[in-house]
Short mmCIF file of C-alpha atoms in Angstrom, two decimals:
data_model
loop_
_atom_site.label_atom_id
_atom_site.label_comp_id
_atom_site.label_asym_id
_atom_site.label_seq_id
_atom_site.Cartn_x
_atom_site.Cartn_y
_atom_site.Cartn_z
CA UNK A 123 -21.92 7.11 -27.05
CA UNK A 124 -18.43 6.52 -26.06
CA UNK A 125 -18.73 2.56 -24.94
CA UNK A 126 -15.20 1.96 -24.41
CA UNK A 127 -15.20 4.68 -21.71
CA UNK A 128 -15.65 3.60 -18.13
CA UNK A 129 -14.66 3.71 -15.17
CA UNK A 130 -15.85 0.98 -12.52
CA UNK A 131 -13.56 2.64 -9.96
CA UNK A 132 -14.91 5.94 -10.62
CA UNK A 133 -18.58 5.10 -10.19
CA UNK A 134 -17.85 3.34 -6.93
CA UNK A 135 -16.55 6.79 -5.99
CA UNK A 136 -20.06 8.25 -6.63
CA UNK A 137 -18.99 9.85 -10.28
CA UNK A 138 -20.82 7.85 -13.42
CA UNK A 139 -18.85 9.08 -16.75
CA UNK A 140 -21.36 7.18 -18.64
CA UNK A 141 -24.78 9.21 -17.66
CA UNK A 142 -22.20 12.42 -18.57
CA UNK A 143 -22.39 10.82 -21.91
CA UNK A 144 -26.07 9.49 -22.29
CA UNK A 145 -27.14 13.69 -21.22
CA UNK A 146 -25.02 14.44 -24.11
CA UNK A 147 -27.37 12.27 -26.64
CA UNK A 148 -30.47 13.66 -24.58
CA UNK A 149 -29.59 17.32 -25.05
CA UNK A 150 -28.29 17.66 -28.57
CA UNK A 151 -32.15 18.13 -29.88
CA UNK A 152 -32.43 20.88 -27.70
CA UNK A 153 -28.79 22.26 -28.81
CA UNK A 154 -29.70 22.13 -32.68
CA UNK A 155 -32.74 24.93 -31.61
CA UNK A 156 -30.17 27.49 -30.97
CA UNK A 157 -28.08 27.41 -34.06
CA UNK A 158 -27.39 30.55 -35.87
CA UNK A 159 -25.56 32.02 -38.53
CA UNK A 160 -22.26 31.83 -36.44
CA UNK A 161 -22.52 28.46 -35.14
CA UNK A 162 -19.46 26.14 -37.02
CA UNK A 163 -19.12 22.90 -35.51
CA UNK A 164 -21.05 20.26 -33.15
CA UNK A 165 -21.31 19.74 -29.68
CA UNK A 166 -18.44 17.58 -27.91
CA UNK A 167 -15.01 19.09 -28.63
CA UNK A 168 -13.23 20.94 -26.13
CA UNK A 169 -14.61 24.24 -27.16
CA UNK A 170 -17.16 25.75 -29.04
CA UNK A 171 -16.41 27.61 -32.09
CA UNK A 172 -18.25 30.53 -33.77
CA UNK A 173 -17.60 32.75 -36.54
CA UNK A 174 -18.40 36.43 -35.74
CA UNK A 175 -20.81 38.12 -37.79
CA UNK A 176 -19.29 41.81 -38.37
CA UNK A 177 -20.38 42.36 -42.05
CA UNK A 178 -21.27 45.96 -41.98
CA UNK A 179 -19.65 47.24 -38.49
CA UNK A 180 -17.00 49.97 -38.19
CA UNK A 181 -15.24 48.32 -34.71
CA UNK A 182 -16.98 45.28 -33.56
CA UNK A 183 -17.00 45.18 -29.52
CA UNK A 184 -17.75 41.83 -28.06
CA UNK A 185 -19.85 42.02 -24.51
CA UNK A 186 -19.92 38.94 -22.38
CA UNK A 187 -22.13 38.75 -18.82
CA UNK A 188 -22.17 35.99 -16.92
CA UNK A 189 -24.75 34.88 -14.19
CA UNK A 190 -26.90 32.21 -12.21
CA UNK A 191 -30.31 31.93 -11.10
CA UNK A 192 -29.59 32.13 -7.41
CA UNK A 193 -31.56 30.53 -4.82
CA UNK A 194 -34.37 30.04 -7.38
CA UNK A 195 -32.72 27.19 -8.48
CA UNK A 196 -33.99 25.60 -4.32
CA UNK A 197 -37.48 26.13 -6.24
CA UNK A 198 -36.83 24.22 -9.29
CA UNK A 199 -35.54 20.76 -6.69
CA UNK A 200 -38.03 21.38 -4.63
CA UNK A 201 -40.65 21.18 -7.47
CA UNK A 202 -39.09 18.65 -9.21
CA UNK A 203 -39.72 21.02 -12.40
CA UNK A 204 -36.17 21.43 -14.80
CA UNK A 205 -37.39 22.46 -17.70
CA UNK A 206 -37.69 26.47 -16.94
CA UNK A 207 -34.27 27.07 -14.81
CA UNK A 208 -32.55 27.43 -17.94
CA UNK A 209 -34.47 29.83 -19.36
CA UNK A 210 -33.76 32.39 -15.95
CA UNK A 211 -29.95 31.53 -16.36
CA UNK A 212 -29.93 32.59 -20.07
CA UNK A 213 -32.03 35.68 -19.10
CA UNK A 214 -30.01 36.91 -16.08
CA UNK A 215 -27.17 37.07 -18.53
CA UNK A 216 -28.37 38.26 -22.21
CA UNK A 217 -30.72 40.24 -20.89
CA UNK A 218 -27.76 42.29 -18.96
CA UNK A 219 -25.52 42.48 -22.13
CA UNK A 220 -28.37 43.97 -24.20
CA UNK A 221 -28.29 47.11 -21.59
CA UNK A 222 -25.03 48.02 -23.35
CA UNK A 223 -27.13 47.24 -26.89
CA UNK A 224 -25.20 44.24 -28.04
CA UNK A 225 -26.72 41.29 -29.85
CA UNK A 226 -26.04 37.95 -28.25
CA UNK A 227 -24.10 35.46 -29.97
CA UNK A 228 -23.91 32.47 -28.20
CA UNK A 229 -23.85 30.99 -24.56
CA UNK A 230 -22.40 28.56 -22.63
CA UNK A 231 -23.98 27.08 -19.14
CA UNK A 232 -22.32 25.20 -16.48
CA UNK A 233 -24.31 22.67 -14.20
CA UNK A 234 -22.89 21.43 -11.15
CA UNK A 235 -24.97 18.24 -9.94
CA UNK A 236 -24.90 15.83 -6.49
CA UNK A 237 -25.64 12.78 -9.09
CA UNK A 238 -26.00 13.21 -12.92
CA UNK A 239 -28.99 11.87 -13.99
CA UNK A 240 -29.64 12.13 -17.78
CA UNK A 241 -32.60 13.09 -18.26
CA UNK A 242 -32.99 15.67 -15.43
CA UNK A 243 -30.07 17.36 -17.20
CA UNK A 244 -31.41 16.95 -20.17
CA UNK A 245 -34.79 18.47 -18.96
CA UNK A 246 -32.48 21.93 -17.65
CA UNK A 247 -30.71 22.32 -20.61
CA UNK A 248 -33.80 22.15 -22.50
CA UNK A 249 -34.77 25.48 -20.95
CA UNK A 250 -31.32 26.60 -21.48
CA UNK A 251 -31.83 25.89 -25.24
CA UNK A 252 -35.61 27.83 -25.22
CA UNK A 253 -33.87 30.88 -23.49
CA UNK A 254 -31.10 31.02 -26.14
CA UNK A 255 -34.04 30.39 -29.05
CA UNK A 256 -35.87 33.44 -27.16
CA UNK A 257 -33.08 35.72 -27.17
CA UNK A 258 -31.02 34.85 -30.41
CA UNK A 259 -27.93 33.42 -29.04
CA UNK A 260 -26.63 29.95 -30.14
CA UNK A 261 -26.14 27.30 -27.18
CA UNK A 262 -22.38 25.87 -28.51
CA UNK A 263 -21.32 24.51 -25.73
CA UNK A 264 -21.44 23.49 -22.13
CA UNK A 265 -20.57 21.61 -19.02
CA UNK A 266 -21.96 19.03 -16.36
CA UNK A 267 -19.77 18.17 -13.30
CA UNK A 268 -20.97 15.69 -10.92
CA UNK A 269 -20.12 16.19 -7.04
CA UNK A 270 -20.59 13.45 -4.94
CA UNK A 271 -19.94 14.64 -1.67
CA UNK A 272 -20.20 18.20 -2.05
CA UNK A 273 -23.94 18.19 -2.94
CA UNK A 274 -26.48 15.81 -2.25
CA UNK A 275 -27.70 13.84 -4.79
CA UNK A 276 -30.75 15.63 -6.15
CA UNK A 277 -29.34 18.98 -5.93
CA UNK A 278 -27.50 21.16 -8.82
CA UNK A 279 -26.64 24.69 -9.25
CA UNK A 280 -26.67 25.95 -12.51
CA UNK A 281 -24.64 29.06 -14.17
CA UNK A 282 -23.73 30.39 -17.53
CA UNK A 283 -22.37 33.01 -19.70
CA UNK A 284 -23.43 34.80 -22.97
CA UNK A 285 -20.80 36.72 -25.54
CA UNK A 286 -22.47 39.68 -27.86
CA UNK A 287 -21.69 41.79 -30.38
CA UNK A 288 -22.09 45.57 -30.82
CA UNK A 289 -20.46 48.40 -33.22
CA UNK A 290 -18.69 50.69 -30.91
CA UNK A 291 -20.42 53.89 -31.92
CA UNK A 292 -23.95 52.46 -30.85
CA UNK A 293 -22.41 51.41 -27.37
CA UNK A 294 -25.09 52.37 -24.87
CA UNK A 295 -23.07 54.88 -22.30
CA UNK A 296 -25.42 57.05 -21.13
CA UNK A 297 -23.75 60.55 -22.19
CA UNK A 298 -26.67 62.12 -24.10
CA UNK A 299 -28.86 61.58 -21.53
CA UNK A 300 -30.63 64.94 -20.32
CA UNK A 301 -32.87 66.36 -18.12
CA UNK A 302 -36.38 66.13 -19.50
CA UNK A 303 -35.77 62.54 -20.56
CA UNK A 304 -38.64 59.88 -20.25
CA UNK A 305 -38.43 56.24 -18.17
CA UNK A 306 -40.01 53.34 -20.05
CA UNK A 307 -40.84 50.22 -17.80
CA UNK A 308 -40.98 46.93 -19.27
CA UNK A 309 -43.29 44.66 -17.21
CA UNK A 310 -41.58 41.69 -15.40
CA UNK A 311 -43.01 37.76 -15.30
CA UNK A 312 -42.78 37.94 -11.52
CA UNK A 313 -40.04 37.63 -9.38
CA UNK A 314 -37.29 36.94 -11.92
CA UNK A 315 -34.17 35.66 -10.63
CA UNK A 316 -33.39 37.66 -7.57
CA UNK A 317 -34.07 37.76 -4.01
CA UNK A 318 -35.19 34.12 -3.05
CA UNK A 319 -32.95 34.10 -0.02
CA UNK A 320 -35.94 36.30 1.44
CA UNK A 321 -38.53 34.84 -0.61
CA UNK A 322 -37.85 31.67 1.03
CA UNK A 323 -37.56 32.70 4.84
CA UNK A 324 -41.05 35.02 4.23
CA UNK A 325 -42.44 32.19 2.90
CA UNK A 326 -40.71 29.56 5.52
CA UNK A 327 -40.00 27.10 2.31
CA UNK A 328 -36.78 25.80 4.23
CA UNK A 329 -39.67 24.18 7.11
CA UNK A 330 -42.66 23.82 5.15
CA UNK A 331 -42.86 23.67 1.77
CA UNK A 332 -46.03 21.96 1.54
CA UNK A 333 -47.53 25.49 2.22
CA UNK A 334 -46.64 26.29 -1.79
CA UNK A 335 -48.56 24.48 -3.44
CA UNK A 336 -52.16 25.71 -2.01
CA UNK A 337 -53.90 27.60 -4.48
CA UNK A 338 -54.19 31.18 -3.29
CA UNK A 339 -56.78 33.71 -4.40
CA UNK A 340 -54.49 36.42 -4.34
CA UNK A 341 -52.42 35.09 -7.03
CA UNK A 342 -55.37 34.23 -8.97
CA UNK A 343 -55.90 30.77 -7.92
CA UNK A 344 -52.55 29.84 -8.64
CA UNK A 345 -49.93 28.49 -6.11
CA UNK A 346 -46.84 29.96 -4.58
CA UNK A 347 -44.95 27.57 -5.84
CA UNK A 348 -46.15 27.70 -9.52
CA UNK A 349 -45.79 31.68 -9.00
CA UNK A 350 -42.16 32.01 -8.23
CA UNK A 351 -41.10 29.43 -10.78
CA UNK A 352 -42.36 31.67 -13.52
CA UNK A 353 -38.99 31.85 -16.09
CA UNK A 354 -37.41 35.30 -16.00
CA UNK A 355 -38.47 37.31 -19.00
CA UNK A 356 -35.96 37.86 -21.80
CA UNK A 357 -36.43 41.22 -23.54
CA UNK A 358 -33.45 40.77 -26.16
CA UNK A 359 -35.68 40.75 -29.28
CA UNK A 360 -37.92 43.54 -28.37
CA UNK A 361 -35.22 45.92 -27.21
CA UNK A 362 -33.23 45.52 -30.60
CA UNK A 363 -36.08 45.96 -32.69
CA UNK A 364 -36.70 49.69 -30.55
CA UNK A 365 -32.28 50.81 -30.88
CA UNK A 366 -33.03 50.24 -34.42
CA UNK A 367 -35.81 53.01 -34.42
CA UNK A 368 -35.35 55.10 -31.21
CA UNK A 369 -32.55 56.94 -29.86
CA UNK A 370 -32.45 55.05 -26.36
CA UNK A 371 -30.23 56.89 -23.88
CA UNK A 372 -29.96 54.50 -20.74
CA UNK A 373 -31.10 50.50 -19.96
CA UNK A 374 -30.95 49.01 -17.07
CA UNK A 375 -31.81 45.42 -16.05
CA UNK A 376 -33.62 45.97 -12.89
CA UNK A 377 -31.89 42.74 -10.53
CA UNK A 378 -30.59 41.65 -7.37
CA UNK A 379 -30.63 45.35 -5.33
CA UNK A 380 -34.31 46.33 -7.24
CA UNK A 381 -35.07 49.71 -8.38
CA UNK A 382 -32.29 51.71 -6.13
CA UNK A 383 -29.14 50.08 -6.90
CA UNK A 384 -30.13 49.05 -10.91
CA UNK A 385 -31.73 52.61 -12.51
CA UNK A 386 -28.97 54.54 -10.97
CA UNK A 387 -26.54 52.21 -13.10
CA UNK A 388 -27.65 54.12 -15.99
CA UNK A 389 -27.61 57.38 -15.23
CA UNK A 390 -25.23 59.83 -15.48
CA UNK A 391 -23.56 62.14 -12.74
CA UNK A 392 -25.79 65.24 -12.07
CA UNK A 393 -29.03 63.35 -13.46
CA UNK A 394 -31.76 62.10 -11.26
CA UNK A 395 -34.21 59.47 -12.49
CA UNK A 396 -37.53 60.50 -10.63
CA UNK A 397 -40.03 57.70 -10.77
CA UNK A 398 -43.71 57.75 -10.06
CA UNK A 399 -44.56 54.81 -7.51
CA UNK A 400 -47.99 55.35 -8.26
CA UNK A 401 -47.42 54.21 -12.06
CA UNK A 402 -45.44 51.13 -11.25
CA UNK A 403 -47.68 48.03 -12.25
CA UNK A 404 -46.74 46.25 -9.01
CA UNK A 405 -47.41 42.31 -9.46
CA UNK A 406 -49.39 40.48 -7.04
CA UNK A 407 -46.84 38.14 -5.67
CA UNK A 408 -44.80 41.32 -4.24
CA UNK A 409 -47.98 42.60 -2.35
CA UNK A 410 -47.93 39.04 -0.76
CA UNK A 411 -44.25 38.80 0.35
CA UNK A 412 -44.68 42.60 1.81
CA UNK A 413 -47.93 41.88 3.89
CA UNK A 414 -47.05 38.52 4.49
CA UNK A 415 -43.34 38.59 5.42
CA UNK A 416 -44.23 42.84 6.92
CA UNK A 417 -41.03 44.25 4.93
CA UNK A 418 -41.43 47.75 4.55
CA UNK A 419 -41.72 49.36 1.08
CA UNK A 420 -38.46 50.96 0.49
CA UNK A 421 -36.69 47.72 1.51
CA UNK A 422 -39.25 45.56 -1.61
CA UNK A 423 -37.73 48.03 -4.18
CA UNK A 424 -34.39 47.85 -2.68
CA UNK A 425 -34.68 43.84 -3.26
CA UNK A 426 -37.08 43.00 -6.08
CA UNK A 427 -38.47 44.48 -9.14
CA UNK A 428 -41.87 44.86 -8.29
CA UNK A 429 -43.32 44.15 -11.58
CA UNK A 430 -40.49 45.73 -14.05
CA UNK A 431 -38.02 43.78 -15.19
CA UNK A 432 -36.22 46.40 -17.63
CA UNK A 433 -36.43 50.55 -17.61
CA UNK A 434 -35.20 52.23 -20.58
CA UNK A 435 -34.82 56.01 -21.14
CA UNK A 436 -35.45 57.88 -24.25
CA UNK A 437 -36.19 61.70 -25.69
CA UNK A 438 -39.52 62.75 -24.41
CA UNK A 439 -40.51 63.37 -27.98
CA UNK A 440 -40.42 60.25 -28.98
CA UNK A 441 -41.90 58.32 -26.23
CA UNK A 442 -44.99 57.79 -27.88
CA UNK A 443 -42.74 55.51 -31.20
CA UNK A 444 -41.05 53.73 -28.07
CA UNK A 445 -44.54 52.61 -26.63
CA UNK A 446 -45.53 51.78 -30.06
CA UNK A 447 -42.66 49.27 -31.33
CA UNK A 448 -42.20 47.98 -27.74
CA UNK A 449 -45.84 47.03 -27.52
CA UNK A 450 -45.77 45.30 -31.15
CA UNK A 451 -43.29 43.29 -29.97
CA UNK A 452 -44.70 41.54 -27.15
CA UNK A 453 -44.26 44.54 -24.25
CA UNK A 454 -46.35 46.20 -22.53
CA UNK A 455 -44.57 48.82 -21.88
CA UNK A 456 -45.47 52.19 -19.93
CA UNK A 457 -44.43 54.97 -18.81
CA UNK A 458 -42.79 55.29 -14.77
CA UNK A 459 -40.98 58.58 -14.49
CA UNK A 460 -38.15 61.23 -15.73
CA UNK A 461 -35.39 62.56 -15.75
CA UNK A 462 -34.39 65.32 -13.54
CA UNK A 463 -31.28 67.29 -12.69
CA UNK A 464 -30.12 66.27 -9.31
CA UNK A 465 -27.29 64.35 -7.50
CA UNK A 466 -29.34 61.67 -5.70
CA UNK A 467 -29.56 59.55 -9.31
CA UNK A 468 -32.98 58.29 -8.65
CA UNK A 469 -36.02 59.26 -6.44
CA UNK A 470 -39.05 57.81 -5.68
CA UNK A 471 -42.02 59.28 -4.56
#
């Protein structure tokens, strides 16, 4: 604790330097579960150092993605539940560099708060810390910026970035890829981190958020509420342990823009992915936002990923090994469609 640092002038402006100090002590718990192999020093300096790990590659490539949890984050306040946001802001971002097949190395978040109070920051960058433990990736380093004025006090916003590693001859780039191919889905926890701006007016959360926390059948007696806060899956580990085995041709992390504007990110010119609607596992929360908010089908895929979080492609012979090492580690993966020659890049029907 730095006790010979504060500002009476400063707090009177709204910003307390101390509570920066006392979320420090809170988080560093949470910080020492994310140490790897890479980590070298402790949380506090001015930046966070960490020794690359390229014992056996030919041309190590770093990959860095950076992300937030959009509107989601409205759920979390609302809720007054921290501890998962952090968990969708590591995901949105590791979960985007492993599409390219790199190995997270560490992240970084960034939390920009009406009022810091310690423990509530504490509380997010706890789920920070279990998102980095779930996908690999040391947390070794940070920041928290209090905003009087700009945001009220009980509101935050919360971003981050993550910084992999990958030999450059096992770069995913999609130019093997050939007609005949196979699409793997990899099921989603729900509605992920994308497309709560709609979520929220289908929903009317903005007028009457009481209505989220009634228990409703068609979620299986759980609530709205509890529903969309479900953390955004992280699929690091599972997709490693398959590029090890398989010879994967395409990921894609199926985001903000759904099933048309994500797939077609990872396929080639003069390839068309052709997917099966009628094999798509759709979860029940996107039947409820259709029929309750009457948006027509093309436009759900075209915003949300209906129940798949990740689609990978890979030689039709050796679909069934995919299915088998995806499943064994945690997936339950399945099958949703092909690849075709055609100039459309994916089709659904």
């Amino acid at each position: 604790m730095h006790n010979n640092s504060k500002s009476e002038s400063y707090a009177a402006a709204g910003v307390d330097i101390t509570a920066g100090y006392r979320a420090v002590e809170l988080m560093k718990a949470h910080i020492a579960r994310t140490k790897n192999e890479g980590c070298l020093d402790d949380v506090g300096g001015f930046g966070g150092c960490f020794g690359l790990p390229i014992a056996g590659m030919e041309e190590p490539v770093l990959v860095s993605g950076t992300d937030g949890c959009g509107t989601k984050v409205k759920m979390a306040i609302l809720m007054d539940k921290h501890d998962t946001i952090g968990i969708d802001a590591v995901a949105m971002c590791v979960n985007d560099i492993i599409c390219c097949g790199a190995r997270p190395l560490f992240f970084l978040d960034y939390i920009a708060c009406g009022k810091n109070i310690p423990e509530k920051i504490a509380s997010i960058v706890g789920g920070v810390a279990e998102g980095c433990v779930q996908s690999g990736a040391a947390l070794i380093g940070g920041e928290t910026a209090e905003h009087p004025g700009l945001m009220p006090e009980d509101d935050y916003d919360l971003a981050g970035f993550a910084v992999g590693i990958v030999d450059k001859k096992k770069i995913l780039d999609n130019t093997r890829m050939t007609e005949g191919d196979v699409v793997i889905a990899l099921p989603s926890t729900g509605i992920h981190s994308n497309g709560f701006s709609l979520v929220r007016k289908v929903f009317d959360i903005d007028h009457n958020p009481d209505n989220l926390y009634v228990p409703c059948e068609a979620l299986g007696g759980k609530s709205i509420a509890e529903t969309l806060l479900t953390p955004t899956r992280i699929y690091v580990k599972s997709v490693l342990a398959l590029l090890e085995k398989v010879d994967v041709k395409g990921i894609s992390h199926i985001t903000g823009g759904g099933f048309y504007e994500n797939i077609p990110r990872s396929i080639p010119d003069g390839l068309c992915a052709k997917i099966d609607k009628s094999a798509v596992r759709v979860l029940p929360i996107f039947d409820l936002i259709m029929k309750t908010g009457n948006i027509p089908e093309r436009d759900m895929f075209n915003t949300f990923n209906m129940g798949v979080g990740m689609s990978i492609v890979v030689p039709a012979n050796e679909v069934d090994t995919a299915l088998e090492i995806l499943r064994a580690n945690g997936e339950d993966a399945y099958v949703i469609g092909e690849i075709i020659a055609g100039d459309e890049k994916i089709i659904l029907e």
